[in-house]
Amino acid sequence: SPKHKYYKEINEVIAEHIKYAAKLDIDNTWELIHDEGEMKVFKREMEEDGMVVDPLKAVHTVKGITGHEVCHYFWNPDVRMEWEGTLESAQVLDWFSEDTCVCYQIHKKVWPTTQREALFWTQIRHVPNEDEDEDGPDYWIVCNYSIPDHDKCPEKTKNIRAIMNVAMICETVVEPPQSDRNITRENITCKIQYHANVNPGGWAPASVLRAVYKREYPKFLKRFTQYVMDQTKDKPIMF
Ligand SMILES: Cc1cccc(-c2n[nH]cc2-c2ccc(F)c(-c3ccc(S(=O)(=O)CCO)cc3)c2)n1
């Protein structure tokens, strides 16, 4: 397709997330804020001009689903309202290609902060392992990345526009290794990395925002992965 305005930015942002995912360096600069079963959620405390912009990183391992399935349901704008509990509305403003579109969504108000909204491109991409290194990682990735404006975006609303750079990066493990023919869901496990840099914009008490993040991210990851398990359990496996 003819290169659209964000073609270059999308490739750069995705490449950056892939580079990070391969390293998965959870060193002591990351603070564990939630540890439940296979799910571990970490944060770094960071502020920009007095605003909380804590980077968040979560790792999770879920049996019975693939990275393609997790990314498909995370990316698909048609189902977002079904699993994203903090959304009041979500719409697609534009399609750049069949795997890339622009979304505008309004999040529910969280007392005492002002209501937030987000405008971002979202792309789903399969990043196969390097040909020569057949043992290299094979990723499915979705990236949601804010854009400053779009001609179809509702004019100045009362909401505060969040700035975000979010990635869902997944690998699928098949055990024991089998020929594609007879793999069942008992043989597959998805290893998830979720990276979220969300600047909620505007002012909100740091303590309130950190409490919201600490509560909302684990809830969202549990609810979303359960949604994918429910949606896929009786369907053929998407590899
Ligand atoms: C899951 C979660 C974590 C932390 C805060 C909240 C939340 N509660 N009330 C308002 C928000 C809120 C404000 C601004 C945002 F950009 C996002 C936001 C969060 C996640 C994503 S995403 O890309 O991971 C999933 C798509 O919505 C996008 C925006 C969420 N929800």
PDB file of C-alpha atoms and ligand atoms in Angstrom:
ATOM      1  CA  SER A   1       0.000   0.000   0.000  1.00  0.00           C
ATOM      2  CA  PRO A   2       1.217   3.527  -0.636  1.00  0.00           C
ATOM      3  CA  LYS A   3       3.274   4.589   2.346  1.00  0.00           C
ATOM      4  CA  HIS A   4       0.990   6.482   4.724  1.00  0.00           C
ATOM      5  CA  LYS A   5       2.054   9.340   7.004  1.00  0.00           C
ATOM      6  CA  TYR A   6       2.957   7.041   9.921  1.00  0.00           C
ATOM      7  CA  TYR A   7       4.646   4.249   7.949  1.00  0.00           C
ATOM      8  CA  LYS A   8       8.193   5.171   9.101  1.00  0.00           C
ATOM      9  CA  GLU A   9       7.229   5.880  12.729  1.00  0.00           C
ATOM     10  CA  ILE A  10       5.381   2.552  13.028  1.00  0.00           C
ATOM     11  CA  ASN A  11       8.385   0.565  11.809  1.00  0.00           C
ATOM     12  CA  GLU A  12      10.704   2.400  14.226  1.00  0.00           C
ATOM     13  CA  VAL A  13       8.418   2.013  17.254  1.00  0.00           C
ATOM     14  CA  ILE A  14       7.784  -1.715  16.584  1.00  0.00           C
ATOM     15  CA  ALA A  15      11.506  -2.374  16.055  1.00  0.00           C
ATOM     16  CA  GLU A  16      12.228  -0.707  19.408  1.00  0.00           C
ATOM     17  CA  HIS A  17       9.698  -2.894  21.249  1.00  0.00           C
ATOM     18  CA  ILE A  18      11.079  -6.061  19.630  1.00  0.00           C
ATOM     19  CA  LYS A  19      14.618  -5.107  20.661  1.00  0.00           C
ATOM     20  CA  TYR A  20      13.421  -4.626  24.244  1.00  0.00           C
ATOM     21  CA  ALA A  21      11.409  -7.835  24.284  1.00  0.00           C
ATOM     22  CA  ALA A  22      14.419  -9.883  23.228  1.00  0.00           C
ATOM     23  CA  LYS A  23      16.420  -8.512  26.166  1.00  0.00           C
ATOM     24  CA  LEU A  24      13.679  -8.802  28.855  1.00  0.00           C
ATOM     25  CA  ASP A  25      16.102  -7.260  31.323  1.00  0.00           C
ATOM     26  CA  ILE A  26      14.070  -7.060  34.524  1.00  0.00           C
ATOM     27  CA  ASP A  27      16.842  -5.696  36.713  1.00  0.00           C
ATOM     28  CA  ASN A  28      16.544  -4.098  40.116  1.00  0.00           C
ATOM     29  CA  THR A  29      15.420  -0.815  38.605  1.00  0.00           C
ATOM     30  CA  TRP A  30      12.014  -2.476  38.171  1.00  0.00           C
ATOM     31  CA  GLU A  31       9.791  -2.692  41.276  1.00  0.00           C
ATOM     32  CA  LEU A  32       7.478  -5.725  41.497  1.00  0.00           C
ATOM     33  CA  ILE A  33       3.979  -4.399  42.230  1.00  0.00           C
ATOM     34  CA  HIS A  34       1.888  -7.528  41.609  1.00  0.00           C
ATOM     35  CA  ASP A  35       2.797 -11.205  41.702  1.00  0.00           C
ATOM     36  CA  GLU A  36      -0.048 -13.660  41.152  1.00  0.00           C
ATOM     37  CA  GLY A  37       0.492 -17.150  39.719  1.00  0.00           C
ATOM     38  CA  GLU A  38       2.332 -16.749  36.404  1.00  0.00           C
ATOM     39  CA  MET A  39       1.644 -13.017  36.227  1.00  0.00           C
ATOM     40  CA  LYS A  40       4.284 -10.533  37.423  1.00  0.00           C
ATOM     41  CA  VAL A  41       3.744  -6.778  37.053  1.00  0.00           C
ATOM     42  CA  PHE A  42       6.622  -4.308  37.450  1.00  0.00           C
ATOM     43  CA  LYS A  43       6.879  -0.544  37.400  1.00  0.00           C
ATOM     44  CA  ARG A  44       9.535   2.160  37.448  1.00  0.00           C
ATOM     45  CA  GLU A  45       8.664   5.368  39.238  1.00  0.00           C
ATOM     46  CA  MET A  46       9.182   8.248  36.790  1.00  0.00           C
ATOM     47  CA  GLU A  47       7.751  11.757  36.668  1.00  0.00           C
ATOM     48  CA  GLU A  48       7.856  14.294  33.849  1.00  0.00           C
ATOM     49  CA  ASP A  49       7.142  17.909  34.876  1.00  0.00           C
ATOM     50  CA  GLY A  50       5.547  16.612  38.068  1.00  0.00           C
ATOM     51  CA  MET A  51       3.350  14.093  36.257  1.00  0.00           C
ATOM     52  CA  VAL A  52       3.454  10.364  36.915  1.00  0.00           C
ATOM     53  CA  VAL A  53       4.626   8.559  33.752  1.00  0.00           C
ATOM     54  CA  ASP A  54       5.673   5.290  35.409  1.00  0.00           C
ATOM     55  CA  PRO A  55       6.703   2.743  32.764  1.00  0.00           C
ATOM     56  CA  LEU A  56       4.959  -0.561  33.362  1.00  0.00           C
ATOM     57  CA  LYS A  57       6.138  -4.012  32.338  1.00  0.00           C
ATOM     58  CA  ALA A  58       4.188  -7.226  32.888  1.00  0.00           C
ATOM     59  CA  VAL A  59       5.120 -10.797  32.088  1.00  0.00           C
ATOM     60  CA  HIS A  60       2.596 -13.607  32.054  1.00  0.00           C
ATOM     61  CA  THR A  61       2.438 -17.215  30.887  1.00  0.00           C
ATOM     62  CA  VAL A  62      -0.912 -18.631  29.810  1.00  0.00           C
ATOM     63  CA  LYS A  63      -1.561 -22.249  28.784  1.00  0.00           C
ATOM     64  CA  GLY A  64      -3.862 -23.217  25.920  1.00  0.00           C
ATOM     65  CA  ILE A  65      -3.619 -20.095  23.733  1.00  0.00           C
ATOM     66  CA  THR A  66      -1.111 -18.793  21.164  1.00  0.00           C
ATOM     67  CA  GLY A  67       0.646 -15.463  20.742  1.00  0.00           C
ATOM     68  CA  HIS A  68      -1.269 -14.921  17.513  1.00  0.00           C
ATOM     69  CA  GLU A  69      -4.581 -15.366  19.372  1.00  0.00           C
ATOM     70  CA  VAL A  70      -3.573 -13.015  22.219  1.00  0.00           C
ATOM     71  CA  CYS A  71      -2.455 -10.349  19.740  1.00  0.00           C
ATOM     72  CA  HIS A  72      -5.496 -10.830  17.507  1.00  0.00           C
ATOM     73  CA  TYR A  73      -7.969 -10.129  20.353  1.00  0.00           C
ATOM     74  CA  PHE A  74      -5.826  -7.330  21.829  1.00  0.00           C
ATOM     75  CA  TRP A  75      -5.626  -5.636  18.426  1.00  0.00           C
ATOM     76  CA  ASN A  76      -9.119  -6.238  17.034  1.00  0.00           C
ATOM     77  CA  PRO A  77     -11.023  -2.949  17.512  1.00  0.00           C
ATOM     78  CA  ASP A  78     -14.371  -4.766  17.137  1.00  0.00           C
ATOM     79  CA  VAL A  79     -13.979  -6.608  20.461  1.00  0.00           C
ATOM     80  CA  ARG A  80     -12.146  -4.048  22.604  1.00  0.00           C
ATOM     81  CA  MET A  81     -15.270  -2.999  24.501  1.00  0.00           C
ATOM     82  CA  GLU A  82     -15.810  -6.658  25.458  1.00  0.00           C
ATOM     83  CA  TRP A  83     -12.638  -6.984  27.527  1.00  0.00           C
ATOM     84  CA  GLU A  84     -11.351  -3.444  28.276  1.00  0.00           C
ATOM     85  CA  GLY A  85     -13.268  -2.657  31.456  1.00  0.00           C
ATOM     86  CA  THR A  86     -12.128   0.973  31.739  1.00  0.00           C
ATOM     87  CA  LEU A  87     -13.561   2.017  28.365  1.00  0.00           C
ATOM     88  CA  GLU A  88     -16.627   4.194  27.934  1.00  0.00           C
ATOM     89  CA  SER A  89     -16.399   4.237  24.100  1.00  0.00           C
ATOM     90  CA  ALA A  90     -14.047   3.118  21.318  1.00  0.00           C
ATOM     91  CA  GLN A  91     -14.118   3.752  17.573  1.00  0.00           C
ATOM     92  CA  VAL A  92     -11.948   3.328  14.476  1.00  0.00           C
ATOM     93  CA  LEU A  93     -11.291   6.647  12.693  1.00  0.00           C
ATOM     94  CA  ASP A  94      -9.126   5.392   9.826  1.00  0.00           C
ATOM     95  CA  TRP A  95      -7.540   2.313   8.254  1.00  0.00           C
ATOM     96  CA  PHE A  96      -3.925   2.611   6.985  1.00  0.00           C
ATOM     97  CA  SER A  97      -3.853  -1.057   5.920  1.00  0.00           C
ATOM     98  CA  GLU A  98      -5.554  -4.294   6.934  1.00  0.00           C
ATOM     99  CA  ASP A  99      -3.354  -4.622  10.063  1.00  0.00           C
ATOM    100  CA  THR A 100      -3.093  -0.920  10.991  1.00  0.00           C
ATOM    101  CA  CYS A 101      -5.811   1.539  12.020  1.00  0.00           C
ATOM    102  CA  VAL A 102      -6.378   4.684  14.070  1.00  0.00           C
ATOM    103  CA  CYS A 103      -8.507   4.306  17.217  1.00  0.00           C
ATOM    104  CA  TYR A 104     -10.121   6.954  19.405  1.00  0.00           C
ATOM    105  CA  GLN A 105     -11.328   5.827  22.819  1.00  0.00           C
ATOM    106  CA  ILE A 106     -12.686   7.440  25.964  1.00  0.00           C
ATOM    107  CA  HIS A 107     -11.901   5.874  29.330  1.00  0.00           C
ATOM    108  CA  LYS A 108     -14.277   5.892  32.261  1.00  0.00           C
ATOM    109  CA  LYS A 109     -13.684   8.666  34.762  1.00  0.00           C
ATOM    110  CA  VAL A 110     -11.668   7.660  37.806  1.00  0.00           C
ATOM    111  CA  TRP A 111     -12.506   9.905  40.774  1.00  0.00           C
ATOM    112  CA  PRO A 112     -10.994  12.463  41.502  1.00  0.00           C
ATOM    113  CA  THR A 113      -9.140  12.733  38.197  1.00  0.00           C
ATOM    114  CA  THR A 114     -10.499  14.251  34.981  1.00  0.00           C
ATOM    115  CA  GLN A 115     -11.734  11.784  32.339  1.00  0.00           C
ATOM    116  CA  ARG A 116      -9.080  10.544  29.890  1.00  0.00           C
ATOM    117  CA  GLU A 117      -9.209   9.762  26.203  1.00  0.00           C
ATOM    118  CA  ALA A 118      -6.674   8.270  23.797  1.00  0.00           C
ATOM    119  CA  LEU A 119      -6.027   8.662  20.034  1.00  0.00           C
ATOM    120  CA  PHE A 120      -3.553   6.181  18.629  1.00  0.00           C
ATOM    121  CA  TRP A 121      -2.509   3.959  15.751  1.00  0.00           C
ATOM    122  CA  THR A 122      -2.598   0.235  16.415  1.00  0.00           C
ATOM    123  CA  GLN A 123      -0.785  -2.400  14.393  1.00  0.00           C
ATOM    124  CA  ILE A 124      -0.613  -6.180  14.645  1.00  0.00           C
ATOM    125  CA  ARG A 125       2.474  -7.822  13.189  1.00  0.00           C
ATOM    126  CA  HIS A 126       4.074 -11.277  13.020  1.00  0.00           C
ATOM    127  CA  VAL A 127       7.865 -11.096  13.469  1.00  0.00           C
ATOM    128  CA  PRO A 128       9.177 -14.550  12.497  1.00  0.00           C
ATOM    129  CA  ASN A 129      12.550 -15.732  13.737  1.00  0.00           C
ATOM    130  CA  GLU A 130      15.576 -14.934  11.572  1.00  0.00           C
ATOM    131  CA  ASP A 131      15.803 -17.524   8.779  1.00  0.00           C
ATOM    132  CA  GLU A 132      19.319 -18.616   9.661  1.00  0.00           C
ATOM    133  CA  ASP A 133      18.480 -18.970  13.361  1.00  0.00           C
ATOM    134  CA  GLU A 134      15.499 -21.316  13.431  1.00  0.00           C
ATOM    135  CA  ASP A 135      15.730 -21.349  17.262  1.00  0.00           C
ATOM    136  CA  GLY A 136      15.375 -17.577  17.412  1.00  0.00           C
ATOM    137  CA  PRO A 137      12.268 -16.032  18.948  1.00  0.00           C
ATOM    138  CA  ASP A 138       9.103 -15.857  16.831  1.00  0.00           C
ATOM    139  CA  TYR A 139       6.941 -12.955  18.018  1.00  0.00           C
ATOM    140  CA  TRP A 140       3.439 -11.709  17.471  1.00  0.00           C
ATOM    141  CA  ILE A 141       3.224  -8.065  18.532  1.00  0.00           C
ATOM    142  CA  VAL A 142       0.555  -5.372  18.830  1.00  0.00           C
ATOM    143  CA  CYS A 143       1.612  -1.783  19.370  1.00  0.00           C
ATOM    144  CA  ASN A 144      -0.722   1.077  20.361  1.00  0.00           C
ATOM    145  CA  TYR A 145       0.972   4.468  19.917  1.00  0.00           C
ATOM    146  CA  SER A 146      -0.568   7.929  20.385  1.00  0.00           C
ATOM    147  CA  ILE A 147      -0.825  10.433  17.555  1.00  0.00           C
ATOM    148  CA  PRO A 148      -1.319  14.165  18.145  1.00  0.00           C
ATOM    149  CA  ASP A 149      -4.454  14.596  16.036  1.00  0.00           C
ATOM    150  CA  HIS A 150      -6.608  13.217  13.262  1.00  0.00           C
ATOM    151  CA  ASP A 151      -9.090  15.068  11.078  1.00  0.00           C
ATOM    152  CA  LYS A 152     -11.905  12.698  12.129  1.00  0.00           C
ATOM    153  CA  CYS A 153     -11.140  13.020  15.837  1.00  0.00           C
ATOM    154  CA  PRO A 154     -13.916  14.757  17.812  1.00  0.00           C
ATOM    155  CA  GLU A 155     -12.974  18.349  18.495  1.00  0.00           C
ATOM    156  CA  LYS A 156     -11.759  19.596  21.861  1.00  0.00           C
ATOM    157  CA  THR A 157     -13.641  17.488  24.364  1.00  0.00           C
ATOM    158  CA  LYS A 158     -13.559  18.098  28.104  1.00  0.00           C
ATOM    159  CA  ASN A 159     -11.398  14.962  28.441  1.00  0.00           C
ATOM    160  CA  ILE A 160      -7.636  14.969  28.874  1.00  0.00           C
ATOM    161  CA  ARG A 161      -5.729  13.242  26.057  1.00  0.00           C
ATOM    162  CA  ALA A 162      -3.405  10.512  27.355  1.00  0.00           C
ATOM    163  CA  ILE A 163      -0.093   9.939  25.591  1.00  0.00           C
ATOM    164  CA  MET A 164       0.816   6.281  25.318  1.00  0.00           C
ATOM    165  CA  ASN A 165       3.216   3.794  23.879  1.00  0.00           C
ATOM    166  CA  VAL A 166       1.941   0.280  24.591  1.00  0.00           C
ATOM    167  CA  ALA A 167       3.050  -3.094  23.264  1.00  0.00           C
ATOM    168  CA  MET A 168       1.746  -6.641  23.716  1.00  0.00           C
ATOM    169  CA  ILE A 169       4.530  -9.027  22.633  1.00  0.00           C
ATOM    170  CA  CYS A 170       3.933 -12.769  22.601  1.00  0.00           C
ATOM    171  CA  GLU A 171       5.803 -15.998  21.931  1.00  0.00           C
ATOM    172  CA  THR A 172       4.177 -19.423  21.593  1.00  0.00           C
ATOM    173  CA  VAL A 173       5.760 -22.547  23.085  1.00  0.00           C
ATOM    174  CA  VAL A 174       4.692 -26.007  21.826  1.00  0.00           C
ATOM    175  CA  GLU A 175       5.488 -28.915  24.213  1.00  0.00           C
ATOM    176  CA  PRO A 176       6.377 -31.545  23.379  1.00  0.00           C
ATOM    177  CA  PRO A 177       7.447 -30.390  19.917  1.00  0.00           C
ATOM    178  CA  GLN A 178       5.050 -31.917  17.391  1.00  0.00           C
ATOM    179  CA  SER A 179       4.380 -31.638  13.716  1.00  0.00           C
ATOM    180  CA  ASP A 180       1.796 -28.914  13.129  1.00  0.00           C
ATOM    181  CA  ARG A 181      -0.761 -31.570  12.260  1.00  0.00           C
ATOM    182  CA  ASN A 182      -1.722 -32.840  15.677  1.00  0.00           C
ATOM    183  CA  ILE A 183      -0.974 -30.028  18.139  1.00  0.00           C
ATOM    184  CA  THR A 184      -3.777 -29.612  20.685  1.00  0.00           C
ATOM    185  CA  ARG A 185      -4.317 -26.762  23.163  1.00  0.00           C
ATOM    186  CA  GLU A 186      -2.761 -28.918  25.901  1.00  0.00           C
ATOM    187  CA  ASN A 187       0.521 -28.619  23.999  1.00  0.00           C
ATOM    188  CA  ILE A 188       0.637 -24.821  23.703  1.00  0.00           C
ATOM    189  CA  THR A 189       1.651 -22.022  26.066  1.00  0.00           C
ATOM    190  CA  CYS A 190       1.819 -18.301  25.398  1.00  0.00           C
ATOM    191  CA  LYS A 191       4.580 -16.178  26.938  1.00  0.00           C
ATOM    192  CA  ILE A 192       3.359 -12.593  27.169  1.00  0.00           C
ATOM    193  CA  GLN A 193       5.242  -9.357  27.684  1.00  0.00           C
ATOM    194  CA  TYR A 194       3.127  -6.244  28.100  1.00  0.00           C
ATOM    195  CA  HIS A 195       4.934  -2.889  28.040  1.00  0.00           C
ATOM    196  CA  ALA A 196       2.929   0.251  28.796  1.00  0.00           C
ATOM    197  CA  ASN A 197       4.155   3.842  28.885  1.00  0.00           C
ATOM    198  CA  VAL A 198       1.013   5.828  29.590  1.00  0.00           C
ATOM    199  CA  ASN A 199       1.265   9.519  30.338  1.00  0.00           C
ATOM    200  CA  PRO A 200      -2.245  10.241  31.580  1.00  0.00           C
ATOM    201  CA  GLY A 201      -1.749  13.933  30.817  1.00  0.00           C
ATOM    202  CA  GLY A 202      -3.078  16.788  32.862  1.00  0.00           C
ATOM    203  CA  TRP A 203      -2.607  16.862  36.593  1.00  0.00           C
ATOM    204  CA  ALA A 204      -3.670  14.120  38.985  1.00  0.00           C
ATOM    205  CA  PRO A 205      -2.358  13.341  42.440  1.00  0.00           C
ATOM    206  CA  ALA A 206       0.658  11.015  42.007  1.00  0.00           C
ATOM    207  CA  SER A 207      -0.601   8.804  44.828  1.00  0.00           C
ATOM    208  CA  VAL A 208      -4.025   8.452  43.157  1.00  0.00           C
ATOM    209  CA  LEU A 209      -2.558   7.639  39.712  1.00  0.00           C
ATOM    210  CA  ARG A 210      -0.160   5.067  41.161  1.00  0.00           C
ATOM    211  CA  ALA A 211      -3.018   3.463  43.079  1.00  0.00           C
ATOM    212  CA  VAL A 212      -5.113   3.312  39.881  1.00  0.00           C
ATOM    213  CA  TYR A 213      -2.248   1.757  37.890  1.00  0.00           C
ATOM    214  CA  LYS A 214      -1.456  -0.750  40.651  1.00  0.00           C
ATOM    215  CA  ARG A 215      -5.096  -1.847  40.700  1.00  0.00           C
ATOM    216  CA  GLU A 216      -6.042  -1.540  37.029  1.00  0.00           C
ATOM    217  CA  TYR A 217      -3.141  -3.174  35.173  1.00  0.00           C
ATOM    218  CA  PRO A 218      -3.257  -6.597  36.899  1.00  0.00           C
ATOM    219  CA  LYS A 219      -7.060  -6.529  36.648  1.00  0.00           C
ATOM    220  CA  PHE A 220      -6.863  -5.736  32.919  1.00  0.00           C
ATOM    221  CA  LEU A 221      -4.279  -8.482  32.217  1.00  0.00           C
ATOM    222  CA  LYS A 222      -6.297 -11.100  34.115  1.00  0.00           C
ATOM    223  CA  ARG A 223      -9.566 -10.092  32.493  1.00  0.00           C
ATOM    224  CA  PHE A 224      -8.062  -9.845  28.997  1.00  0.00           C
ATOM    225  CA  THR A 225      -6.237 -13.220  29.072  1.00  0.00           C
ATOM    226  CA  GLN A 226      -9.347 -14.932  30.502  1.00  0.00           C
ATOM    227  CA  TYR A 227     -11.342 -13.348  27.635  1.00  0.00           C
ATOM    228  CA  VAL A 228      -8.905 -14.837  25.068  1.00  0.00           C
ATOM    229  CA  MET A 229      -9.128 -18.286  26.714  1.00  0.00           C
ATOM    230  CA  ASP A 230     -12.935 -18.127  26.646  1.00  0.00           C
ATOM    231  CA  GLN A 231     -13.047 -16.961  23.013  1.00  0.00           C
ATOM    232  CA  THR A 232     -10.599 -19.585  21.735  1.00  0.00           C
ATOM    233  CA  LYS A 233     -11.353 -22.719  23.761  1.00  0.00           C
ATOM    234  CA  ASP A 234     -13.713 -24.270  21.181  1.00  0.00           C
ATOM    235  CA  LYS A 235     -12.056 -22.811  18.082  1.00  0.00           C
ATOM    236  CA  PRO A 236      -9.233 -24.139  15.887  1.00  0.00           C
ATOM    237  CA  ILE A 237      -5.806 -22.900  17.040  1.00  0.00           C
ATOM    238  CA  MET A 238      -4.529 -19.684  15.340  1.00  0.00           C
ATOM    239  CA  PHE A 239      -0.767 -20.238  14.972  1.00  0.00           C
TER     240      PHE A 239
HETATM  241  C1  LIG B   1      -5.865  -0.821  32.190  1.00  0.00           C
HETATM  242  C2  LIG B   1      -5.652   0.476  32.865  1.00  0.00           C
HETATM  243  C3  LIG B   1      -4.418   0.725  33.443  1.00  0.00           C
HETATM  244  C4  LIG B   1      -4.186   1.963  34.020  1.00  0.00           C
HETATM  245  C5  LIG B   1      -5.179   2.931  34.028  1.00  0.00           C
HETATM  246  C6  LIG B   1      -6.397   2.585  33.490  1.00  0.00           C
HETATM  247  C7  LIG B   1      -7.467   3.536  33.485  1.00  0.00           C
HETATM  248  N1  LIG B   1      -8.526   3.515  34.340  1.00  0.00           N
HETATM  249  N2  LIG B   1      -9.313   4.571  34.010  1.00  0.00           N
HETATM  250  C8  LIG B   1      -8.776   5.266  32.960  1.00  0.00           C
HETATM  251  C9  LIG B   1      -7.599   4.614  32.619  1.00  0.00           C
HETATM  252  C10 LIG B   1      -6.716   4.940  31.513  1.00  0.00           C
HETATM  253  C11 LIG B   1      -6.372   6.279  31.262  1.00  0.00           C
HETATM  254  C12 LIG B   1      -5.571   6.566  30.175  1.00  0.00           C
HETATM  255  C13 LIG B   1      -5.121   5.529  29.342  1.00  0.00           C
HETATM  256  F1  LIG B   1      -4.357   5.838  28.296  1.00  0.00           F
HETATM  257  C14 LIG B   1      -5.436   4.203  29.597  1.00  0.00           C
HETATM  258  C15 LIG B   1      -4.993   3.085  28.729  1.00  0.00           C
HETATM  259  C16 LIG B   1      -4.637   1.853  29.319  1.00  0.00           C
HETATM  260  C17 LIG B   1      -4.290   0.768  28.510  1.00  0.00           C
HETATM  261  C18 LIG B   1      -4.307   0.898  27.122  1.00  0.00           C
HETATM  262  S1  LIG B   1      -3.943  -0.466  26.114  1.00  0.00           S
HETATM  263  O1  LIG B   1      -3.435   0.018  24.867  1.00  0.00           O
HETATM  264  O2  LIG B   1      -3.116  -1.365  26.870  1.00  0.00           O
HETATM  265  C19 LIG B   1      -5.459  -1.337  25.800  1.00  0.00           C
HETATM  266  C20 LIG B   1      -6.361  -0.590  24.899  1.00  0.00           C
HETATM  267  O3  LIG B   1      -7.251   0.189  25.655  1.00  0.00           O
HETATM  268  C21 LIG B   1      -4.631   2.116  26.538  1.00  0.00           C
HETATM  269  C22 LIG B   1      -4.971   3.201  27.337  1.00  0.00           C
HETATM  270  C23 LIG B   1      -6.250   3.918  30.691  1.00  0.00           C
HETATM  271  N3  LIG B   1      -6.623   1.396  32.879  1.00  0.00           N
END
